Coordinates of C-alpha atoms and ligand atoms in Angstrom, one line a residue:
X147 CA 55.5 123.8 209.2
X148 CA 54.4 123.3 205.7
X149 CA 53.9 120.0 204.1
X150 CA 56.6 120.3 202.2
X151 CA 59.2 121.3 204.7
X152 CA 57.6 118.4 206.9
X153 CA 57.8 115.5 205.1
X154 CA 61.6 116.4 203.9
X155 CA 62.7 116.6 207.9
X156 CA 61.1 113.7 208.2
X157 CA 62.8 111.8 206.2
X158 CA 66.1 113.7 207.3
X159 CA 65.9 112.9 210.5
X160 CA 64.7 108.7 210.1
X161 CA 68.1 108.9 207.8
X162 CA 70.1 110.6 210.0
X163 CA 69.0 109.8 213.6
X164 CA 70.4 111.6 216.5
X165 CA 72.1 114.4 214.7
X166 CA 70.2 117.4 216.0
X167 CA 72.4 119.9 215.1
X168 CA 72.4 118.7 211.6
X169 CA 68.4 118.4 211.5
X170 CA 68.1 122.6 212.7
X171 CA 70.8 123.4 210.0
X172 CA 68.8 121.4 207.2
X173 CA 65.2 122.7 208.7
X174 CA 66.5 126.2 208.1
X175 CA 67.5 126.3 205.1
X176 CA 64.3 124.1 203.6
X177 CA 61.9 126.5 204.9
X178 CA 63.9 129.5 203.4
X179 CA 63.2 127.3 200.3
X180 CA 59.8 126.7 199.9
X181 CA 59.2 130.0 197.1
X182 CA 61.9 129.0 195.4
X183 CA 60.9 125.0 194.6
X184 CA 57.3 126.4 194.1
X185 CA 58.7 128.3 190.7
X186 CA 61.5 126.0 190.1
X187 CA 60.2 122.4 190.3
X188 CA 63.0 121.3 188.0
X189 CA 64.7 121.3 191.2
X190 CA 62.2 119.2 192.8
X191 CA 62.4 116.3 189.7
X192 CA 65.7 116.7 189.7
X193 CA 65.7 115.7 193.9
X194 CA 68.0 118.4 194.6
X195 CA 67.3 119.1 198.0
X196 CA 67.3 115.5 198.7
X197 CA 71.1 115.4 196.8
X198 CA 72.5 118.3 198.5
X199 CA 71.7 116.5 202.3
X200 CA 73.4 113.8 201.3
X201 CA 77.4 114.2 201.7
X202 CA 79.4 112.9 198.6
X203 CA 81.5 110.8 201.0
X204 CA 82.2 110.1 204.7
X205 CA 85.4 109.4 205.8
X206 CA 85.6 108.3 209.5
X207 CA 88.9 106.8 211.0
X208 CA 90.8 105.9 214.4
X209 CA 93.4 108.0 215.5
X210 CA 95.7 106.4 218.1
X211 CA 98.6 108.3 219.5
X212 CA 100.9 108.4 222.4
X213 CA 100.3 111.0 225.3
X214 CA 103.9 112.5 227.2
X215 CA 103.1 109.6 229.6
X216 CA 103.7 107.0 227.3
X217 CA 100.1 105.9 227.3
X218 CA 98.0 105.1 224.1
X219 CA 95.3 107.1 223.9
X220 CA 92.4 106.6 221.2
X221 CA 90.2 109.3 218.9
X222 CA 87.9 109.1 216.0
X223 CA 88.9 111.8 212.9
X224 CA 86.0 112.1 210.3
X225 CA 85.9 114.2 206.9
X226 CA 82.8 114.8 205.7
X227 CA 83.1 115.9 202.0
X228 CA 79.7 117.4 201.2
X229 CA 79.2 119.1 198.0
X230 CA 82.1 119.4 195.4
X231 CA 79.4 121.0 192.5
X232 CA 81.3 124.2 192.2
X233 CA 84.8 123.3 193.4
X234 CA 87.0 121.3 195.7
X235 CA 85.8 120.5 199.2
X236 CA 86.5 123.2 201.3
X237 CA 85.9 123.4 205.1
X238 CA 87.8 123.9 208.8
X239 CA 89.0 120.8 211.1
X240 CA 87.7 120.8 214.5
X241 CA 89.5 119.6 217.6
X242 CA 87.2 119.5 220.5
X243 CA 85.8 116.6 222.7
X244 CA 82.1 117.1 221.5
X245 CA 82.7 116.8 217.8
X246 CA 80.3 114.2 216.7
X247 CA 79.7 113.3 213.2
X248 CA 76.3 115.0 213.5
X249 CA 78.3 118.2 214.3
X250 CA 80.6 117.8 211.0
X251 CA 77.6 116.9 209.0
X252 CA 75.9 120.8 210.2
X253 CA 79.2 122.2 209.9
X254 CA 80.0 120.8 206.5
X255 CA 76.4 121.8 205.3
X256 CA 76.2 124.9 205.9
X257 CA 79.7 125.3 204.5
X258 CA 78.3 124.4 201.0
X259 CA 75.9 127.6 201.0
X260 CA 78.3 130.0 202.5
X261 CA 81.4 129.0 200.1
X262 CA 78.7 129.6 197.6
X263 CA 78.0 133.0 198.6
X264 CA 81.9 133.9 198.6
X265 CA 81.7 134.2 194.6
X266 CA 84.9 131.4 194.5
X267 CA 84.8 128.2 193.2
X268 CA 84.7 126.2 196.6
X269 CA 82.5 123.1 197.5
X270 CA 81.5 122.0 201.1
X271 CA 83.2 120.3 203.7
X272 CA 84.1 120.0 207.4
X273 CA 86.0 117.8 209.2
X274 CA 88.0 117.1 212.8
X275 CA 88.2 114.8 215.9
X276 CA 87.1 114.7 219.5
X277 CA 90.5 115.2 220.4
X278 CA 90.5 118.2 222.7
X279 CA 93.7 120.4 222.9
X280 CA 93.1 122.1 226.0
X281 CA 95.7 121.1 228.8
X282 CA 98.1 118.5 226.1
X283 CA 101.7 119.9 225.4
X284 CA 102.9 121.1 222.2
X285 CA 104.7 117.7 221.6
X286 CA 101.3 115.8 222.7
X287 CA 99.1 117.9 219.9
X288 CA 102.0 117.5 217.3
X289 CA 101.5 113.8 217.8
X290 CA 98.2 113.7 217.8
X291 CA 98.4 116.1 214.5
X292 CA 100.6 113.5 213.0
X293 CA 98.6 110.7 213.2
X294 CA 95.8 112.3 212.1
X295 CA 97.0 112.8 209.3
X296 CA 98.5 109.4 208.8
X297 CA 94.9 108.8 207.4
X298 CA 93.4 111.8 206.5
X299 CA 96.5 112.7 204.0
X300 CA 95.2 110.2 201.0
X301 CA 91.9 112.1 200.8
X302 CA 93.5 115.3 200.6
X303 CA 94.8 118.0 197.7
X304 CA 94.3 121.2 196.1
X305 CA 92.0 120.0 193.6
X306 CA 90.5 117.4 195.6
X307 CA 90.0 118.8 199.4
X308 CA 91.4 121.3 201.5
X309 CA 91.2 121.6 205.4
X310 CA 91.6 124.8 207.6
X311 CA 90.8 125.4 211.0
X312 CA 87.9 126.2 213.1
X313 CA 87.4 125.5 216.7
X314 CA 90.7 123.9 218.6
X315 CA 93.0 124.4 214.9
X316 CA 94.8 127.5 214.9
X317 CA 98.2 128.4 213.4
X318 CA 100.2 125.5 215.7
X319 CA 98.0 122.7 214.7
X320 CA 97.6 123.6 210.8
X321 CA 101.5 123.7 211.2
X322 CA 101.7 120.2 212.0
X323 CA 99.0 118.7 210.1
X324 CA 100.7 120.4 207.2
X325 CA 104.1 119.0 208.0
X326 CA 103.0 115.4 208.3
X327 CA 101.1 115.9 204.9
X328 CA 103.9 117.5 202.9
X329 CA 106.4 114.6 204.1
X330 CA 103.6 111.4 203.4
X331 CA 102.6 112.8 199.9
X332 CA 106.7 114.5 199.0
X333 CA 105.1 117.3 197.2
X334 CA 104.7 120.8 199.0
X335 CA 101.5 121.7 197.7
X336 CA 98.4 124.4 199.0
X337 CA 96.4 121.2 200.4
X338 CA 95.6 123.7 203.7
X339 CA 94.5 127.0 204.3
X340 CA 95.5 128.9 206.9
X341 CA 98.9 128.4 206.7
X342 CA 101.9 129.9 208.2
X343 CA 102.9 133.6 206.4
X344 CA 106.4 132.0 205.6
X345 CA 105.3 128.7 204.0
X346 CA 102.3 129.7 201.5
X347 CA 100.4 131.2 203.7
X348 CA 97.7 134.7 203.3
X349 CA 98.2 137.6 204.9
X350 CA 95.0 138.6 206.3
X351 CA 93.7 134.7 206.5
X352 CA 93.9 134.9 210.8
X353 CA 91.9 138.0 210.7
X354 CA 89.5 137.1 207.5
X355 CA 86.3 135.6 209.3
X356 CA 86.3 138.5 212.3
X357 CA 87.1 141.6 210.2
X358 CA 84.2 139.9 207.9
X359 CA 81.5 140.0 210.3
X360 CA 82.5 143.3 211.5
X361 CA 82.3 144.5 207.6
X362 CA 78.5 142.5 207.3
X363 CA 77.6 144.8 210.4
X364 CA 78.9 148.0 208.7
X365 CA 77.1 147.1 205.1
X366 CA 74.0 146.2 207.1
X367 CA 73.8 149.8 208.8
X368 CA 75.0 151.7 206.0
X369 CA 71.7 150.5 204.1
X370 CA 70.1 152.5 207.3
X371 CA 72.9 155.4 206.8
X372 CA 74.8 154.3 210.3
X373 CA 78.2 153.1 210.5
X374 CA 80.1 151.6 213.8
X375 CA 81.2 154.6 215.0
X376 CA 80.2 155.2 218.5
X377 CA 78.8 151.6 218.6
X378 CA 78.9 149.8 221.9
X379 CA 79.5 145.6 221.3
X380 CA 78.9 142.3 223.0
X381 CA 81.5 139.9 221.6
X382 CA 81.7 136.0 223.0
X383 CA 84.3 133.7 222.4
X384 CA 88.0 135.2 223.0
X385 CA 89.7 132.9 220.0
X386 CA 90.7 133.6 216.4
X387 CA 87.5 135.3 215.5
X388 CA 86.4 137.0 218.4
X389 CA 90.0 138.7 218.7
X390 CA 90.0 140.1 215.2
X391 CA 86.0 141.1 215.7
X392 CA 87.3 143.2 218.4
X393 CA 90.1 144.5 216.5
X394 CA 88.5 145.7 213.2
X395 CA 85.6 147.0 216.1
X396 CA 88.0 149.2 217.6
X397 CA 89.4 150.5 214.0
X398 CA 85.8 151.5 213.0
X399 CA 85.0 153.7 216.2
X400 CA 83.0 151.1 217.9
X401 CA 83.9 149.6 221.7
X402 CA 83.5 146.0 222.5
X403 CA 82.7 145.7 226.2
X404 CA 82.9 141.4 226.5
X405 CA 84.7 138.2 225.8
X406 CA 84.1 135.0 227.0
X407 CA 85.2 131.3 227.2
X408 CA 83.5 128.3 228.4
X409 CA 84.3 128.9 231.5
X410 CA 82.4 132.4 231.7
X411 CA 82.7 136.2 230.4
X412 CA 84.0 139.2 231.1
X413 CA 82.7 142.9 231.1
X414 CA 84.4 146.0 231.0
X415 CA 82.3 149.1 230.1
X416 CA 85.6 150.7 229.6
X417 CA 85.7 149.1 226.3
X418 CA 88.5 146.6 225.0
X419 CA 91.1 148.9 223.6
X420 CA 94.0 147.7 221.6
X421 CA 96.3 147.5 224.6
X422 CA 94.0 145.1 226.6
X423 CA 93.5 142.9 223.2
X424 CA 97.1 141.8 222.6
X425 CA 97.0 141.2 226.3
X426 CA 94.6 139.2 225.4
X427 CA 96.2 137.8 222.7
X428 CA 98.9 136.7 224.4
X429 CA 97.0 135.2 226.8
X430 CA 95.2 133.0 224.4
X431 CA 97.1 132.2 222.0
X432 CA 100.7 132.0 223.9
X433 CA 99.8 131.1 227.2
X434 CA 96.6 129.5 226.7
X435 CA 95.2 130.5 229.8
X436 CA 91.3 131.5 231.0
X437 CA 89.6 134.5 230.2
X438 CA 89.0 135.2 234.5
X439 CA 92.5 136.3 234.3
X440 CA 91.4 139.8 232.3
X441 CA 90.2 140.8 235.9
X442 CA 93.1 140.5 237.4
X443 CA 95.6 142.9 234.9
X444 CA 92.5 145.1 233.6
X445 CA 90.8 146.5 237.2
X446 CA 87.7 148.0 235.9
X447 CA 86.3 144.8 234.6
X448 CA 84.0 141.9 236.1
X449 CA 84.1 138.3 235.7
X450 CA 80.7 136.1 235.9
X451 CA 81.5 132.7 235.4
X452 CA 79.1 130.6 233.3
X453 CA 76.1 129.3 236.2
X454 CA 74.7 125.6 234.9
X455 CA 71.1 126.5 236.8
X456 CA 70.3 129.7 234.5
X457 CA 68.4 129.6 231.8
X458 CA 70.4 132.2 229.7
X459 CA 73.8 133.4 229.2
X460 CA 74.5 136.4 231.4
X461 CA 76.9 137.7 229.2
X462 CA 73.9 138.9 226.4
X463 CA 72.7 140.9 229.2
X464 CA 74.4 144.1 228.9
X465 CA 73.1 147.1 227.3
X466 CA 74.7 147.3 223.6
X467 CA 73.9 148.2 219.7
X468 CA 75.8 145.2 218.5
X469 CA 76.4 141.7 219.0
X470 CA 79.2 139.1 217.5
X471 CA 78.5 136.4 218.3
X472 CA 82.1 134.0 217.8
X473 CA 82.2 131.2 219.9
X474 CA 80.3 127.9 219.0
X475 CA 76.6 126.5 218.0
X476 CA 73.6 127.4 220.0
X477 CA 75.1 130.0 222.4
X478 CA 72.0 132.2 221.9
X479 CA 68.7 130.3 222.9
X480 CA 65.2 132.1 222.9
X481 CA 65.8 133.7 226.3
X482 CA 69.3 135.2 225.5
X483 CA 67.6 136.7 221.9
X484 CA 65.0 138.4 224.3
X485 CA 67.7 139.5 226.9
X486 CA 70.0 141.0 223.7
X487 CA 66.6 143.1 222.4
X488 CA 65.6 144.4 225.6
X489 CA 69.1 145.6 226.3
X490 CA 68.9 147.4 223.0
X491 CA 70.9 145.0 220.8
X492 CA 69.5 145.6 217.0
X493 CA 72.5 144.5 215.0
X494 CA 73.4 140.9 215.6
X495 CA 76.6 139.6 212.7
X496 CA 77.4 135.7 213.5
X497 CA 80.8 135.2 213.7
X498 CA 80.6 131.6 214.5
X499 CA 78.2 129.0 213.2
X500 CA 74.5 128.5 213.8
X501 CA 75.2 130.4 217.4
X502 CA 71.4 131.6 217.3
X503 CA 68.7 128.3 218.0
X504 CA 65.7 128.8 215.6
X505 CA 63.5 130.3 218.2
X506 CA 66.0 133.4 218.9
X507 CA 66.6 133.7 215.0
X508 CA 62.4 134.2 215.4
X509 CA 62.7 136.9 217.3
X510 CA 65.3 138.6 216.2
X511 CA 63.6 138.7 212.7
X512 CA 60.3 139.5 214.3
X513 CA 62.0 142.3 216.0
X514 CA 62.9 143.6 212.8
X515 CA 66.8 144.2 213.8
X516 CA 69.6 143.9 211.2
X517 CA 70.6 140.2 211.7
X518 CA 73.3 138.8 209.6
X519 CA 73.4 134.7 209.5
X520 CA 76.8 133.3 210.1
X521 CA 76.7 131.6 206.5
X522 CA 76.9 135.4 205.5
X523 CA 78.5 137.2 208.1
X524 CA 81.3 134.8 208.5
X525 CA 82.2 133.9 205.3
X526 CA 85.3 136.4 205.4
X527 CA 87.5 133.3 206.9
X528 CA 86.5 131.0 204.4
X529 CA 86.8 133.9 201.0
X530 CA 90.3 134.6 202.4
X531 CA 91.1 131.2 202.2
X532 CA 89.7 130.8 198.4
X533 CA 92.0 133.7 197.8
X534 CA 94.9 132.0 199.6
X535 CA 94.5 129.0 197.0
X536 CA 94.6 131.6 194.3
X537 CA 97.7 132.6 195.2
X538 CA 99.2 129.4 195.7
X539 CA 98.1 128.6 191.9
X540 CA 99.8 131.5 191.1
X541 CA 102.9 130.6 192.9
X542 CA 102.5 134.6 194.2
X543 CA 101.4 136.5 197.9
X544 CA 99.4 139.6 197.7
X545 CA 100.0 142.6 200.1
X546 CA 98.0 143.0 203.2
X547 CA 96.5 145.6 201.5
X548 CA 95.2 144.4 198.6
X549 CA 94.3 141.4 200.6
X550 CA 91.9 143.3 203.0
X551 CA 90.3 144.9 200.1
X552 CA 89.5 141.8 198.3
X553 CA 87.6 140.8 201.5
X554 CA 85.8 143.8 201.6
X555 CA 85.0 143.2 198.3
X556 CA 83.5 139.7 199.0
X557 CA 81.7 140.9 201.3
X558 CA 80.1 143.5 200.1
X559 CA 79.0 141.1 197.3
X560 CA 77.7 138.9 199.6
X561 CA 75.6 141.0 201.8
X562 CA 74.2 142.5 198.4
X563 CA 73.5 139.0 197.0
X564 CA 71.5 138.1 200.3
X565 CA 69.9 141.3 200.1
X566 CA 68.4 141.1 196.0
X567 CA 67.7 137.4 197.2
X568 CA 65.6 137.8 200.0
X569 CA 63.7 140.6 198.2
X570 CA 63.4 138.5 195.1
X571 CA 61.8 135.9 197.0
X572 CA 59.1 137.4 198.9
X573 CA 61.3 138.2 202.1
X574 CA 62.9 141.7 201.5
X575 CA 65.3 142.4 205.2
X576 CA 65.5 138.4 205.8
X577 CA 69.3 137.7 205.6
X578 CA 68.6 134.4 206.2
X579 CA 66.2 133.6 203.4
X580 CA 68.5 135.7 201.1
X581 CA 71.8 133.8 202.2
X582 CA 70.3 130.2 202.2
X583 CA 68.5 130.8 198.7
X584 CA 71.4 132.4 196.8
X585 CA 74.0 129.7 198.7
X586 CA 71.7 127.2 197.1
X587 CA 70.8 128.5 193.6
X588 CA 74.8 128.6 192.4
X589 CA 75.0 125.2 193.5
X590 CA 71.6 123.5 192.4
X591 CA 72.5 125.2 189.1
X592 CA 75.9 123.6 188.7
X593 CA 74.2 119.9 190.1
X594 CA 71.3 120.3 187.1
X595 CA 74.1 121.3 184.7
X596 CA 76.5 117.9 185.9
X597 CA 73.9 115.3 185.8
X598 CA 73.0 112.8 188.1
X599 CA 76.2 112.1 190.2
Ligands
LIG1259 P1 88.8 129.1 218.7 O1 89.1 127.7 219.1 O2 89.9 130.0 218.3 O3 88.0 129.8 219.8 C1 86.8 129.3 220.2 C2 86.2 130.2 221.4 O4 84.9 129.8 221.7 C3 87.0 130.0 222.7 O5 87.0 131.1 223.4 C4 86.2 128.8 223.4 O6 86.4 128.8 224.8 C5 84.8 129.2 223.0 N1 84.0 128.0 223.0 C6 84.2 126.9 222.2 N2 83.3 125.9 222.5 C7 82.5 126.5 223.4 C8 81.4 126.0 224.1 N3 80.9 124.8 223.8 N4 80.8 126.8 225.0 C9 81.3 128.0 225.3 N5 82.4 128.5 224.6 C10 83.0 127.8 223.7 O7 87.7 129.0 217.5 P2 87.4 130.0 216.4 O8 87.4 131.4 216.9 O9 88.1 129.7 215.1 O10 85.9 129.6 216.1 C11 84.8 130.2 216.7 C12 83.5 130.1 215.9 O11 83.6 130.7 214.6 C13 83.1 128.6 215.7 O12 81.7 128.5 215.6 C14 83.6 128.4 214.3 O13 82.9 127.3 213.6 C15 83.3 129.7 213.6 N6 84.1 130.0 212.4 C16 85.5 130.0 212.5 C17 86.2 130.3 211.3 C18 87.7 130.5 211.4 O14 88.2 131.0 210.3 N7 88.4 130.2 212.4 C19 85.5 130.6 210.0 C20 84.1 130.6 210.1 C21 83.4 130.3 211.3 P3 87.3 127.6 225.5 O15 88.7 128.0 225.2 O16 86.9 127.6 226.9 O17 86.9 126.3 224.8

């Protein structure tokens, strides 16, 4: 580690103890900006870096709410409102019992570059709760929702912040957080993204950030002349973006062979077909059940259920070309990156965030394989929501069509930005250097150009 890079963690992490997640996120993108301070030292007077680590504001509250038992039970919301240089806070909610502030703090952080990258004019946030969704009724999470957003509501608005989902806050939850924030502020305005196809809503927002990590993939081989076709594919997760990964997968020629919840994964070499998906849908995203019970309808597949004792995930075993990974942080340690190269992996496009720990970014890069970070890869969710504000401004809804094509617009952008980046700066093939140095030009630029603030 250079000097440089050095004594900025250091004072990262005495500022912001126990947030590891938060410290790998800021440690990446510092050492992908070494080049760049060393011809720009404006930036370095200026204490950019040290202003961009910093979030604008913290909101942290107590949500208390009442289960279907009649007890009180007690969570802890947070907002964390990062960067708003080039535009309104923008970033998911979270619902799931690990969410830490440390977590939101990563989350909302690397939000900043990746809105960046989409080419709209979106700041950085992320937000959520510890409250976990798994096993509460409808009526449970709708109260929970509510008083959520009994505090959250005041820091909200279109030109101020605006919330989607991420992991645990799908189309039910965004429903009632939306609800209970159109009746406390009377004024039905696009505060949320994500919402509902009948009430201001995008067409094509549910499928953005999976068909956008499947279109990274296809712009990354098409700079070696190969395209999906024929591609076999290792997906984890079996929520809103591994589903769509699957999907657009399956329209391009390709075959995914897994999906996976915390609980384990499931192979079948016969490939996911569209059939077996809404199955899988359904079970999801209606019945909320476990992914174990693919076994049981679909014959030819196995289940492996996630073993504490190992070392790596079983499910990055399997012989592929392509890996998505769409679940959460840290799902591929050093081990797994090994396991994904020897079984032939050489396109890895992060659907979720930060999934890779440094050591397996390492070798994938070493390796030389066409790895897309998830601050470019799964930007797609995040660009479809920017458009979804467009068209609320415009008080109009685009077709699917012209939707989709917008994506594939932005992403195409984005994968060349990251490319002219990283070759402009020393690292020609490095997504990540590209993505983290282009993220942060656009924004350092506008910081310089707004003063001390
Ligand atoms: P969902 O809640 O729809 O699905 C999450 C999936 O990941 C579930 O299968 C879940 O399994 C699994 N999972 C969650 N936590 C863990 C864990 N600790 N260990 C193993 N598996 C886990 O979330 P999304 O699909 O929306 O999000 C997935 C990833 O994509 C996240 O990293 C998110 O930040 C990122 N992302 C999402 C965007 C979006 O538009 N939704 C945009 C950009 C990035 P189980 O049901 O057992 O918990």
């Amino acid at each position: 580690m250079s000097d440089f890079v050095s004594s900025i963690m250091a004072w990262v992490k005495a500022k912001n103890p126990a947030e590891p997640e938060f410290h790998q996120a800021v440690e990446e993108v510092v050492e992908s900006l070494e080049l760049v301070i060393e011809r720009h030292p404006e930036y370095r007077t200026a204490r950019i870096l040290e202003r961009i680590i910093e979030p604008e504001r913290v909101i942290m509250f107590r949500v208390p709410w009442v289960d279907d038992q009649g007890e009180i039970q007690v969570n802890r919301g947070f907002r964390v409102e990062m960067n708003s240089a080039i535009g309104p806070y923008k970033g998911g909610l979270r619902f799931h019992p690990s969410v830490t502030l440390g977590t939101l703090k990563f989350l909302a952080y690397e939000q900043v570059f990746k809105n960046s990258l989409t080419t709209l004019p979106m700041g950085g946030g992320k937000g959520g709760s510890d409250f976990d969704p798994k096993g509460k009724s409808d009526n449970e999470v709708m109260r929970f929702c509510q008083a959520f957003m009994n505090e959250l509501f005041r820091h909200l608005g279109p030109n101020t912040d605006v919330p989607a989902g991420d992991i645990g806050v799908g189309g039910r939850e965004i429903g009632f957080l939306f609800g209970q924030y159109k009746k406390l502020m009377n004024e039905f305005t696009g505060a949320f993204t994500g919402k509902g196809i009948n009430w201001g809503g995008s067409l094509i927002r549910p499928e953005a950030t999976g068909y956008g990590a499947v279109y990274f993939a296809a712009e990354m081989l098409a700079g070696r002349g190969e395209s999906l076709e024929g591609k076999t594919c290792l997906v984890s997760g079996s929520g809103n973006v591994a589903q769509f990964t699957v999907e657009k997968v399956n329209i391009l020629g390709g075959k995914c062979v897994t999906l996976s919840d915390s609980s384990g994964h499931i192979y079948d070499p016969e490939g996911i077909d569209e059939k077996k998906l809404a199955w899988v849908m359904e079970l999801k995203n209606v019945r909320r059940g476990r992914i174990q019970e693919y076994t049981e309808q679909w014959g030819n597949a196995t289940y492996t259920a996630v073993d504490p004792r190992l070392d790596s995930n079983q499910l990055w075993t399997h012989k592929a070309d392509c890996a998505f990974p769409s679940a959460t942080q840290n799902e591929i340690n050093g081990k797994d990156a090994q396991n994904l190269l020897k079984g032939g992996v050489y396109v890895v496009s992060e659907g979720a965030n930060m999934p890779t720990v440094p050591e397996g970014v390492k070798r994938f890069l070493d390796a030389g394989i066409l790895y897309g970070p998830g601050k470019a890869a799964n930007a797609g969710g995040v660009a479809v929501s920017g458009l979804e504000m467009s068209q609320n401004s415009l008080r109009m809804s685009w077709t699917r069509e012209e939707v989709d094509s917008r994506l594939q617009l932005i992403i195409q952008s984005i994968h060349q930005v990251c490319k002219d980046a990283a070759e402009r700066f020393g690292s020609p093939g490095n997504y990540v250097n590209g993505a983290n140095i282009a993220g942060f030009l656009k924004v350092a630029d506008a910081m310089m150009d707004q003063g001390v603030v």
